[in-house]
Short mmCIF file of C-alpha atoms and ligand atoms in Angstrom, two decimals:
data_model
loop_
_atom_site.label_atom_id
_atom_site.label_comp_id
_atom_site.label_asym_id
_atom_site.label_seq_id
_atom_site.Cartn_x
_atom_site.Cartn_y
_atom_site.Cartn_z
CA MET J 1 -30.97 13.32 -44.60
CA THR J 2 -34.49 14.35 -43.13
CA ARG J 3 -34.62 15.46 -39.78
CA LEU J 4 -35.35 12.80 -36.57
CA SER J 5 -39.06 12.38 -35.71
CA ASN J 6 -41.53 10.11 -35.51
CA ALA J 7 -42.52 10.17 -39.42
CA THR J 8 -38.77 9.36 -39.90
CA LEU J 9 -37.85 6.66 -37.24
CA ALA J 10 -38.50 3.96 -39.63
CA ASP J 11 -36.06 5.38 -42.24
CA LEU J 12 -33.31 5.21 -39.91
CA PRO J 13 -30.33 3.27 -40.81
CA ALA J 14 -30.23 -0.40 -39.79
CA PRO J 15 -27.17 -0.20 -37.16
CA VAL J 16 -28.97 2.52 -35.38
CA ALA J 17 -31.08 1.11 -32.42
CA ARG J 18 -34.56 2.40 -32.15
CA PRO J 19 -37.68 2.16 -29.57
CA GLY J 20 -38.92 -1.26 -29.86
CA TYR J 21 -42.35 0.16 -28.45
CA ASP J 22 -45.27 2.06 -30.32
CA ARG J 23 -44.72 5.60 -29.38
CA THR J 24 -48.54 6.37 -29.80
CA THR J 25 -49.30 4.50 -27.03
CA LEU J 26 -47.19 6.11 -24.26
CA VAL J 27 -48.47 7.64 -21.17
CA PRO J 28 -46.25 10.42 -19.21
CA GLY J 29 -46.16 8.46 -15.67
CA ILE J 30 -42.81 10.33 -15.27
CA VAL J 31 -42.22 14.64 -14.69
CA HIS J 32 -38.69 15.05 -14.89
CA VAL J 33 -37.33 18.59 -13.95
CA GLY J 34 -33.88 19.42 -15.75
CA PRO J 35 -33.72 17.70 -18.92
CA GLY J 36 -30.16 18.25 -19.67
CA ALA J 37 -27.53 15.84 -20.97
CA PHE J 38 -27.19 13.60 -18.05
CA HIS J 39 -30.99 13.30 -18.03
CA ARG J 40 -31.34 12.26 -21.40
CA ALA J 41 -28.03 10.14 -21.26
CA HIS J 42 -29.34 8.14 -17.87
CA GLN J 43 -32.65 8.28 -16.39
CA ALA J 44 -34.48 9.09 -19.71
CA ALA J 45 -32.38 5.48 -21.17
CA TYR J 46 -33.58 3.40 -18.68
CA ALA J 47 -37.23 4.32 -18.87
CA ASP J 48 -36.70 3.82 -22.59
CA ALA J 49 -35.86 0.39 -21.95
CA VAL J 50 -38.98 -0.12 -19.45
CA LEU J 51 -41.53 1.46 -22.00
CA ALA J 52 -40.83 -1.44 -24.05
CA HIS J 53 -42.53 -3.93 -21.26
CA ASP J 54 -44.88 -1.21 -19.96
CA PRO J 55 -46.06 2.14 -21.39
CA ARG J 56 -46.80 4.34 -18.65
CA TRP J 57 -43.51 5.26 -17.87
CA ALA J 58 -42.77 7.80 -20.72
CA ILE J 59 -41.37 11.16 -19.35
CA SER J 60 -42.82 14.69 -19.71
CA ALA J 61 -39.58 17.13 -19.01
CA MET J 62 -39.20 20.76 -17.82
CA ALA J 63 -36.33 22.62 -18.17
CA LEU J 64 -36.08 25.35 -15.73
CA ASN J 65 -33.50 27.58 -17.27
CA SER J 66 -33.69 27.83 -20.91
CA THR J 67 -35.50 26.91 -23.89
CA ASP J 68 -32.86 25.08 -25.64
CA VAL J 69 -33.89 21.64 -25.28
CA ALA J 70 -37.57 22.16 -26.08
CA ASP J 71 -36.54 24.14 -28.98
CA ALA J 72 -34.08 21.20 -30.26
CA LEU J 73 -36.66 18.29 -29.30
CA ARG J 74 -40.13 19.43 -30.00
CA PRO J 75 -39.65 19.37 -34.21
CA GLN J 76 -38.36 16.03 -33.35
CA ASP J 77 -41.21 14.96 -31.27
CA GLY J 78 -38.68 14.54 -27.96
CA LEU J 79 -36.58 12.16 -29.82
CA TYR J 80 -32.81 12.06 -30.01
CA THR J 81 -29.66 10.19 -30.34
CA LEU J 82 -27.67 8.66 -27.85
CA ALA J 83 -24.12 7.62 -28.53
CA LEU J 84 -22.35 4.94 -26.24
CA LEU J 85 -18.54 5.49 -26.32
CA GLY J 86 -16.43 2.53 -26.30
CA ALA J 87 -13.93 0.69 -28.29
CA GLU J 88 -16.84 0.81 -31.21
CA THR J 89 -19.47 3.46 -30.74
CA LYS J 90 -22.78 2.63 -30.49
CA LEU J 91 -25.76 4.93 -31.41
CA ARG J 92 -29.39 4.47 -30.28
CA VAL J 93 -32.43 6.97 -30.72
CA VAL J 94 -34.21 7.55 -27.49
CA GLY J 95 -38.18 7.51 -27.11
CA SER J 96 -39.11 8.00 -23.75
CA ILE J 97 -39.23 11.59 -23.77
CA VAL J 98 -42.75 12.47 -24.77
CA GLU J 99 -43.37 16.21 -23.82
CA LEU J 100 -40.95 19.11 -23.47
CA LEU J 101 -42.07 22.17 -21.18
CA THR J 102 -40.48 25.31 -20.63
CA LYS J 103 -39.95 27.67 -17.82
CA ALA J 104 -43.00 29.97 -19.17
CA GLU J 105 -45.13 26.95 -18.73
CA GLY J 106 -45.29 26.67 -14.59
CA ASP J 107 -49.23 26.06 -15.10
CA ALA J 108 -48.73 23.21 -17.21
CA PHE J 109 -45.96 21.89 -15.05
CA ALA J 110 -48.14 22.00 -11.87
CA ALA J 111 -51.28 19.92 -14.05
CA ARG J 112 -48.73 17.51 -14.97
CA ILE J 113 -47.72 16.84 -11.02
CA ALA J 114 -51.14 17.05 -10.46
CA ALA J 115 -52.31 14.47 -13.04
CA PRO J 116 -53.22 10.91 -11.78
CA THR J 117 -51.42 9.28 -14.62
CA THR J 118 -48.35 10.91 -12.98
CA ARG J 119 -46.70 8.91 -10.37
CA LEU J 120 -43.12 9.61 -10.17
CA VAL J 121 -41.37 13.11 -10.28
CA THR J 122 -37.59 12.76 -11.19
CA ALA J 123 -34.98 15.82 -10.67
CA THR J 124 -31.12 16.81 -12.13
CA VAL J 125 -31.26 19.95 -11.09
CA THR J 126 -27.31 19.95 -10.11
CA GLU J 127 -26.37 20.78 -6.78
CA LYS J 128 -26.96 24.25 -6.61
CA GLY J 129 -30.78 23.79 -7.52
CA TYR J 130 -31.81 22.37 -3.95
CA CYS J 131 -31.08 26.10 -2.72
CA LEU J 132 -29.82 24.80 0.57
CA THR J 133 -27.91 25.74 3.16
CA ALA J 134 -24.30 24.77 4.48
CA GLY J 135 -26.18 23.67 7.98
CA GLY J 136 -28.52 21.39 5.62
CA GLY J 137 -32.15 24.03 5.53
CA LEU J 138 -33.59 25.68 3.05
CA ASP J 139 -31.68 28.89 2.51
CA ARG J 140 -34.50 31.65 2.49
CA ASP J 141 -31.93 34.10 1.31
CA HIS J 142 -31.69 32.81 -1.85
CA PRO J 143 -32.88 34.99 -4.15
CA ALA J 144 -34.84 32.77 -6.18
CA ILE J 145 -36.32 31.17 -2.88
CA ARG J 146 -36.83 34.43 -1.35
CA ARG J 147 -39.03 35.79 -4.40
CA ASP J 148 -41.01 32.58 -4.42
CA LEU J 149 -41.81 32.68 -0.74
CA THR J 150 -43.26 36.13 -1.23
CA ASP J 151 -45.50 35.14 -4.42
CA PRO J 152 -45.99 31.39 -4.32
CA ALA J 153 -48.68 31.07 -6.61
CA ARG J 154 -46.15 31.93 -9.56
CA PRO J 155 -42.99 30.26 -8.37
CA VAL J 156 -39.72 30.06 -10.25
CA SER J 157 -37.22 27.73 -8.33
CA PHE J 158 -37.34 24.31 -8.80
CA VAL J 159 -38.46 23.62 -4.89
CA GLY J 160 -41.19 26.36 -5.51
CA ARG J 161 -42.35 24.92 -8.55
CA LEU J 162 -42.65 21.42 -6.87
CA VAL J 163 -44.50 22.40 -3.91
CA ASP J 164 -46.69 24.35 -6.28
CA GLY J 165 -47.11 21.15 -8.23
CA LEU J 166 -47.84 19.23 -5.11
CA GLY J 167 -50.37 21.51 -3.73
CA ARG J 168 -52.29 20.99 -7.18
CA ARG J 169 -51.95 17.09 -6.41
CA ARG J 170 -53.46 17.33 -3.23
CA ALA J 171 -56.33 19.46 -4.38
CA GLY J 172 -56.95 17.38 -7.31
CA GLY J 173 -57.23 14.42 -5.09
CA ALA J 174 -54.77 12.31 -7.15
CA GLY J 175 -53.15 10.75 -3.91
CA GLY J 176 -49.39 10.89 -2.72
CA LEU J 177 -46.45 10.16 -5.07
CA THR J 178 -42.66 9.74 -5.16
CA VAL J 179 -40.19 12.46 -6.08
CA LEU J 180 -36.77 10.89 -6.70
CA SER J 181 -33.51 13.23 -6.86
CA CYS J 182 -30.87 12.10 -9.70
CA ASP J 183 -28.44 14.85 -8.75
CA ASN J 184 -24.59 13.89 -7.04
CA LEU J 185 -25.61 14.96 -3.43
CA ALA J 186 -24.91 12.59 -0.53
CA GLY J 187 -28.48 12.09 0.90
CA ASN J 188 -29.97 13.71 -1.98
CA GLY J 189 -33.56 12.05 -1.22
CA ARG J 190 -33.24 13.56 2.32
CA ARG J 191 -31.83 16.76 1.26
CA LEU J 192 -34.44 17.10 -1.40
CA SER J 193 -37.45 16.53 1.39
CA ARG J 194 -35.85 18.86 3.43
CA ALA J 195 -36.11 21.66 1.16
CA VAL J 196 -39.56 21.00 -0.07
CA GLY J 197 -40.71 20.38 3.81
CA ASP J 198 -39.01 24.16 4.75
CA TYR J 199 -40.87 25.91 1.72
CA ALA J 200 -44.16 23.79 2.26
CA ALA J 201 -44.08 24.80 5.89
CA ALA J 202 -43.30 28.53 5.05
CA ILE J 203 -46.32 28.96 2.67
CA ASP J 204 -48.93 26.39 3.71
CA PRO J 205 -48.51 24.28 7.00
CA ASP J 206 -51.23 22.00 6.02
CA LEU J 207 -49.81 21.04 2.57
CA ALA J 208 -46.56 20.46 4.56
CA ALA J 209 -48.48 17.61 6.46
CA TRP J 210 -50.03 16.28 3.66
CA ILE J 211 -46.72 16.08 1.46
CA ALA J 212 -44.77 14.54 4.95
CA GLY J 213 -47.80 11.66 4.84
CA GLU J 214 -47.99 11.35 1.25
CA VAL J 215 -44.95 11.95 -0.76
CA ARG J 216 -41.90 9.69 -0.52
CA PHE J 217 -38.17 11.26 -1.38
CA PRO J 218 -35.96 7.96 -2.00
CA SER J 219 -32.13 8.72 -2.62
CA SER J 220 -30.36 7.83 -5.15
CA MET J 221 -26.81 7.12 -6.82
CA VAL J 222 -26.55 7.83 -10.40
CA ASP J 223 -23.66 7.29 -12.47
CA SER J 224 -22.54 7.66 -16.13
CA ILE J 225 -19.80 9.85 -17.27
CA THR J 226 -21.38 12.39 -19.62
CA PRO J 227 -19.11 14.67 -21.90
CA ALA J 228 -21.03 17.84 -23.06
CA THR J 229 -21.78 17.50 -26.69
CA ASP J 230 -19.08 18.20 -28.87
CA ASP J 231 -18.41 18.67 -32.90
CA ALA J 232 -17.32 14.97 -32.80
CA LEU J 233 -20.12 13.30 -32.01
CA ARG J 234 -22.18 16.06 -34.29
CA ALA J 235 -20.26 14.73 -37.02
CA THR J 236 -20.22 11.02 -36.30
CA VAL J 237 -23.95 11.38 -35.85
CA ALA J 238 -24.36 12.96 -39.23
CA ALA J 239 -22.08 10.29 -40.71
CA ALA J 240 -24.74 7.63 -39.51
CA GLY J 241 -27.49 9.63 -41.54
CA ILE J 242 -29.35 10.93 -38.46
CA ASP J 243 -30.20 14.62 -38.59
CA ASP J 244 -30.54 15.53 -34.89
CA ALA J 245 -30.30 18.54 -33.82
CA TRP J 246 -28.99 17.90 -30.33
CA PRO J 247 -27.17 14.33 -29.50
CA ILE J 248 -26.09 13.37 -26.31
CA GLN J 249 -23.09 10.96 -25.35
CA ARG J 250 -21.55 8.76 -22.66
CA GLU J 251 -19.65 5.70 -21.93
CA ALA J 252 -21.12 2.42 -22.07
CA PHE J 253 -21.14 2.25 -18.31
CA THR J 254 -23.97 3.42 -16.39
CA GLN J 255 -25.23 2.65 -13.06
CA TRP J 256 -28.39 3.52 -11.14
CA VAL J 257 -28.88 2.50 -7.36
CA ILE J 258 -32.07 3.70 -5.70
CA GLU J 259 -33.78 3.26 -2.18
CA ASP J 260 -36.94 1.50 -2.14
CA ASP J 261 -39.13 3.61 -0.61
CA PHE J 262 -41.91 4.56 -3.15
CA ALA J 263 -45.06 5.64 -2.35
CA ARG J 264 -47.35 3.02 -4.06
CA GLU J 265 -46.11 2.12 -7.82
CA ARG J 266 -42.35 1.44 -8.02
CA PRO J 267 -41.32 1.85 -12.05
CA PRO J 268 -39.78 -1.35 -12.95
CA PHE J 269 -36.27 0.57 -14.02
CA ASP J 270 -34.67 -2.91 -12.44
CA LEU J 271 -35.74 -4.37 -15.52
CA ALA J 272 -33.24 -1.73 -17.09
CA GLY J 273 -30.17 -2.72 -14.72
CA ALA J 274 -30.99 -0.32 -12.06
CA GLN J 275 -30.67 -1.69 -8.42
CA PHE J 276 -33.31 -1.32 -5.64
CA VAL J 277 -31.66 -1.17 -2.35
CA ALA J 278 -33.03 -0.89 1.15
CA ASP J 279 -30.01 1.74 2.14
CA VAL J 280 -28.31 3.52 -0.60
CA THR J 281 -25.74 5.36 1.53
CA GLY J 282 -22.69 3.19 1.13
CA PHE J 283 -23.38 3.10 -2.90
CA GLU J 284 -23.53 7.15 -2.72
CA GLU J 285 -20.90 8.18 -0.52
CA ALA J 286 -18.46 5.51 -2.30
CA LYS J 287 -19.18 6.94 -5.98
CA LEU J 288 -19.13 10.64 -5.06
CA ARG J 289 -16.05 10.10 -2.88
CA LEU J 290 -13.92 7.90 -5.04
CA LEU J 291 -15.38 8.77 -8.44
CA ASN J 292 -16.55 12.65 -7.96
CA GLY J 293 -13.79 13.40 -5.61
CA ALA J 294 -10.90 11.82 -7.87
CA HIS J 295 -12.46 13.45 -11.07
CA SER J 296 -12.48 17.06 -9.19
CA SER J 297 -8.87 16.50 -8.24
CA LEU J 298 -8.04 15.81 -11.77
CA ALA J 299 -10.05 18.63 -12.96
CA TYR J 300 -8.07 21.56 -10.88
CA LEU J 301 -4.96 19.69 -10.58
CA GLY J 302 -4.92 18.79 -14.31
CA LEU J 303 -5.66 22.65 -15.36
CA LEU J 304 -2.87 24.08 -13.56
CA LEU J 305 -0.61 21.55 -15.22
CA GLY J 306 -2.19 22.86 -18.69
CA HIS J 307 -3.91 19.25 -19.36
CA GLU J 308 -7.26 19.56 -21.62
CA THR J 309 -9.15 16.31 -20.86
CA VAL J 310 -9.70 13.65 -18.17
CA GLY J 311 -7.75 11.02 -20.85
CA ASP J 312 -4.79 13.60 -20.81
CA ALA J 313 -4.51 13.74 -17.01
CA MET J 314 -4.85 10.24 -16.62
CA ALA J 315 -2.25 10.02 -19.53
CA ASP J 316 0.36 12.10 -16.77
CA ALA J 317 1.90 9.22 -14.66
CA ARG J 318 2.38 11.33 -11.94
CA LEU J 319 -1.04 13.03 -11.71
CA ALA J 320 -2.31 9.53 -12.30
CA GLY J 321 -0.49 8.26 -9.43
CA PHE J 322 -1.50 10.70 -6.93
CA VAL J 323 -5.15 10.32 -7.78
CA GLU J 324 -4.90 6.46 -7.15
CA ARG J 325 -3.04 7.02 -3.76
CA LEU J 326 -5.72 9.61 -3.04
CA MET J 327 -8.54 7.09 -3.82
CA ARG J 328 -6.76 3.90 -2.12
CA ASP J 329 -4.94 5.63 0.74
CA ASP J 330 -7.10 8.33 2.04
CA ILE J 331 -10.50 8.13 0.39
CA ALA J 332 -11.08 4.65 0.73
CA PRO J 333 -10.30 4.12 4.66
CA GLY J 334 -13.22 6.68 5.49
CA LEU J 335 -15.86 4.83 3.67
CA GLY J 336 -17.79 2.27 5.39
CA VAL J 337 -18.49 -1.44 4.42
CA THR J 338 -21.24 -2.00 1.83
CA ALA J 339 -22.79 -5.26 1.16
CA GLY J 340 -22.19 -5.85 -2.59
CA LEU J 341 -19.46 -3.19 -3.30
CA ASP J 342 -15.33 -4.33 -3.55
CA THR J 343 -14.02 -0.67 -2.91
CA GLY J 344 -10.64 -1.97 -4.29
CA ALA J 345 -12.23 -3.62 -7.50
CA TYR J 346 -14.41 -0.41 -7.66
CA ILE J 347 -11.35 2.29 -7.64
CA GLY J 348 -9.71 -0.12 -10.32
CA ALA J 349 -12.57 -0.08 -12.31
CA ILE J 350 -13.31 3.91 -12.28
CA LEU J 351 -9.63 4.37 -12.82
CA ASP J 352 -10.28 2.55 -16.39
CA ARG J 353 -13.23 4.41 -17.43
CA PHE J 354 -11.46 7.51 -16.83
CA ARG J 355 -8.81 6.25 -18.98
CA ASN J 356 -11.19 5.37 -22.06
CA PRO J 357 -9.58 6.47 -24.84
CA ALA J 358 -13.14 6.78 -26.78
CA ILE J 359 -14.24 9.79 -24.36
CA ARG J 360 -13.40 13.10 -24.61
CA HIS J 361 -14.31 14.73 -21.25
CA LEU J 362 -12.82 18.26 -20.79
CA LEU J 363 -11.59 18.97 -17.29
CA ALA J 364 -12.97 22.51 -17.72
CA GLN J 365 -16.58 21.24 -17.88
CA ILE J 366 -15.76 19.13 -14.51
CA ALA J 367 -14.48 22.16 -13.17
CA TRP J 368 -17.82 23.77 -13.17
CA ASP J 369 -19.86 24.87 -9.56
CA GLY J 370 -16.33 23.75 -7.51
CA SER J 371 -18.06 25.75 -4.55
CA GLN J 372 -21.58 23.30 -4.66
CA LYS J 373 -19.36 20.17 -5.39
CA LEU J 374 -16.27 20.19 -3.28
CA PRO J 375 -18.69 19.97 0.04
CA PHE J 376 -19.53 16.24 -1.24
CA ARG J 377 -16.75 15.08 -3.08
CA LEU J 378 -13.74 16.02 -0.86
CA LEU J 379 -14.56 18.16 2.24
CA ALA J 380 -16.33 15.20 3.71
CA THR J 381 -13.46 12.95 3.49
CA ILE J 382 -11.41 15.41 4.99
CA VAL J 383 -13.95 15.79 7.93
CA ASP J 384 -13.91 12.06 8.83
CA ALA J 385 -10.32 11.81 8.35
CA ARG J 386 -9.73 14.72 11.02
CA ARG J 387 -12.60 13.03 13.41
CA ALA J 388 -10.48 9.51 12.87
CA GLY J 389 -7.14 11.12 13.63
CA ARG J 390 -5.63 10.03 9.56
CA PRO J 391 -3.69 12.60 7.60
CA VAL J 392 -4.97 14.74 5.12
CA ASP J 393 -1.77 16.27 3.80
CA ARG J 394 -2.51 14.53 0.53
CA LEU J 395 -6.61 15.17 0.62
CA VAL J 396 -6.26 18.85 0.66
CA VAL J 397 -3.44 19.14 -2.09
CA PRO J 398 -6.87 19.15 -4.64
CA VAL J 399 -8.62 22.02 -2.33
CA ALA J 400 -5.42 24.12 -2.45
CA ALA J 401 -5.82 23.50 -6.39
CA TRP J 402 -9.59 24.74 -6.54
CA LEU J 403 -7.92 27.70 -4.66
CA ARG J 404 -5.22 28.36 -7.19
CA PHE J 405 -7.67 27.85 -10.10
CA LEU J 406 -10.03 30.52 -8.21
CA ALA J 407 -7.31 33.14 -8.45
CA LEU J 408 -5.91 32.56 -11.87
CA PRO J 409 -6.04 35.04 -14.64
CA ARG J 410 -8.91 33.73 -17.68
CA PRO J 411 -7.95 33.27 -20.17
CA PRO J 412 -5.64 31.62 -20.48
CA MET J 413 -7.23 29.81 -17.49
CA ALA J 414 -10.95 28.11 -18.18
CA PRO J 415 -13.34 30.56 -17.16
CA LEU J 416 -15.00 30.20 -13.62
CA VAL J 417 -18.46 29.19 -13.74
CA ASP J 418 -19.99 28.78 -10.49
CA PRO J 419 -22.93 30.22 -8.51
CA LEU J 420 -20.38 31.79 -5.74
CA ALA J 421 -18.16 33.04 -8.58
CA ALA J 422 -18.07 36.81 -7.56
CA ARG J 423 -17.56 36.38 -4.02
CA LEU J 424 -15.19 33.65 -4.36
CA THR J 425 -12.75 35.65 -7.06
CA ALA J 426 -13.34 38.82 -4.56
CA LEU J 427 -11.62 36.41 -1.81
CA ALA J 428 -9.38 34.11 -3.83
CA HIS J 429 -5.76 36.31 -3.01
CA ASP J 430 -5.84 34.67 0.38
CA PRO J 431 -6.80 30.74 0.77
CA ASP J 432 -7.86 31.49 4.57
CA ALA J 433 -10.36 34.26 3.51
CA VAL J 434 -11.83 31.79 1.01
CA VAL J 435 -12.25 28.99 3.83
CA GLN J 436 -13.61 31.70 6.35
CA ASP J 437 -15.61 33.72 4.12
CA GLY J 438 -16.58 31.72 1.06
CA GLY J 439 -19.44 29.91 2.09
CA VAL J 440 -18.01 26.44 0.86
CA PHE J 441 -16.32 24.63 4.13
CA PRO J 442 -18.20 23.30 6.61
CA ALA J 443 -17.93 24.32 10.46
CA ASP J 444 -15.70 21.50 11.16
CA LEU J 445 -13.01 22.51 8.84
CA VAL J 446 -13.15 26.32 9.64
CA GLY J 447 -12.76 26.26 13.24
CA ASP J 448 -9.98 23.24 12.63
CA PRO J 449 -6.68 24.78 12.54
CA THR J 450 -4.65 21.68 11.40
CA PHE J 451 -6.69 21.54 8.89
CA ARG J 452 -6.52 25.05 7.87
CA ALA J 453 -2.24 24.69 8.13
CA ALA J 454 -2.37 21.70 5.92
CA LEU J 455 -4.35 23.55 3.30
CA ALA J 456 -2.29 26.39 3.15
CA HIS J 457 1.30 24.76 3.27
CA ALA J 458 -0.67 22.99 0.20
CA TRP J 459 -1.32 26.23 -1.56
CA VAL J 460 2.05 27.56 -1.03
CA GLY J 461 3.60 24.74 -2.68
CA LEU J 462 0.96 24.54 -5.81
CA CYS J 463 2.49 28.04 -7.07
CA ASP J 464 4.16 26.60 -10.11
CA ALA J 465 4.37 23.61 -12.26
CA SER J 466 7.64 22.20 -10.64
CA GLY J 467 6.06 22.93 -7.00
CA ILE J 468 2.70 21.18 -8.18
CA LEU J 469 4.65 18.24 -9.18
CA GLY J 470 6.47 18.15 -6.03
CA ARG J 471 3.01 18.13 -4.15
CA LEU J 472 1.96 14.96 -6.18
CA ALA J 473 4.98 13.14 -5.01
C1 CS2 H 1 -18.18 15.13 -13.07
C2 CS2 H 1 -19.51 14.34 -13.12
O1 CS2 H 1 -18.69 17.19 -14.32
C3 CS2 H 1 -18.58 16.53 -13.33
O2 CS2 H 1 -18.28 17.38 -11.98
O3 CS2 H 1 -17.65 14.67 -12.04
O4 CS2 H 1 -20.74 14.54 -13.84
C4 CS2 H 1 -19.55 12.88 -13.77
O5 CS2 H 1 -19.02 12.49 -14.63
C5 CS2 H 1 -20.45 11.94 -13.07
O6 CS2 H 1 -20.79 12.14 -11.74
C6 CS2 H 1 -20.38 10.15 -13.36
O7 CS2 H 1 -21.42 9.63 -13.11
#
């Protein structure tokens, strides 16, 4: 086996799909920040399909936190294998990433944003990358933001680097462009626009005005279950005759709903199955609250019950039944009506996807960054339920499970990976202290004695396995 690269593409075994276009003609029209597994499984695969029609939408990808992706993919000319997991696993080599930059190459990154050939910036930096306060504005006390505000010419944060690149673009005269968030946040485009606007206003009001006039920030809903790369995947890819330092896997299902609000030219992602819509809010809320809300519920309750994967948790009929009731009876009633979205069928499809026997999706992976995820996934539903006078007894159970998860000794419990880990661990012995001082719960819930009493009641009940099963009934 020889290492995957442009030179060895033609030698790949026949069943492996590969780029159907000439890679030497590609132009990086997209600058992406955060080329983790989700980007490589999702947006890069859409771009790969688009490149067969138009070579101007290749990707220059910048990793903010480590050189791992660049180290793995540069020797492969940016190529990697994507495994689509279903009844039969399908392998495809993706060719849309043509450049990999690392955090030390901030200058090259800003130059890419400024280049006239660049027309779109996309981002998957996870919830914490936006550096927003619970109130929605830029968190000026965030260490990276504080640092960048004092030295904006050498930024380290995502927001600081993006604004630096936009400043370079303005100076170079290449005109406006579109910045498209692909993270699991409600109103992700609006939030990114706010973070960028606040930061730019603090360092250069003229630049802030230019951004407000020339740069569009559409929101988008992204969906495809992407378990981390594991030994089973490496073995499958090697057995297929591919020498790839970092293959990626995901379910076959994928969805991308994008707000049709672009500066100038819009990439034809619809040719690859994406939907452009006037308003993405309903799709985003349904996906975050139903799929991600159920995922986080399975993660914390499942880990407390000793399960390892989503599939294991769904095979536990009591847990699967609980999550289905949660989705149908507690989360769905808070969602508005969205044209083209049948909520009942959507829930059924999500439950089927969770049961996909070809996927081993670790609950511990989903449990990461709970402090950043729960506000969008579960707490927003609880706020709406309280306002509408609907019960929250079931909705607080997964939140109480997260509080239990925070307090357990690790090992044996899965590691606590969370930007607020130290603060939360210090408070975790007292659930009410986490609510008040954890920096996670919105003011509406902190000031709501009914919610706090329901949460405390659920928390007491989750003291052991039989207590947990009692709460799932
Ligand atoms: C998961 C998501 O890890 C997690 O928190 O809930 O990554 C989920 O698999 C995706 O959002 C599905 O689109």
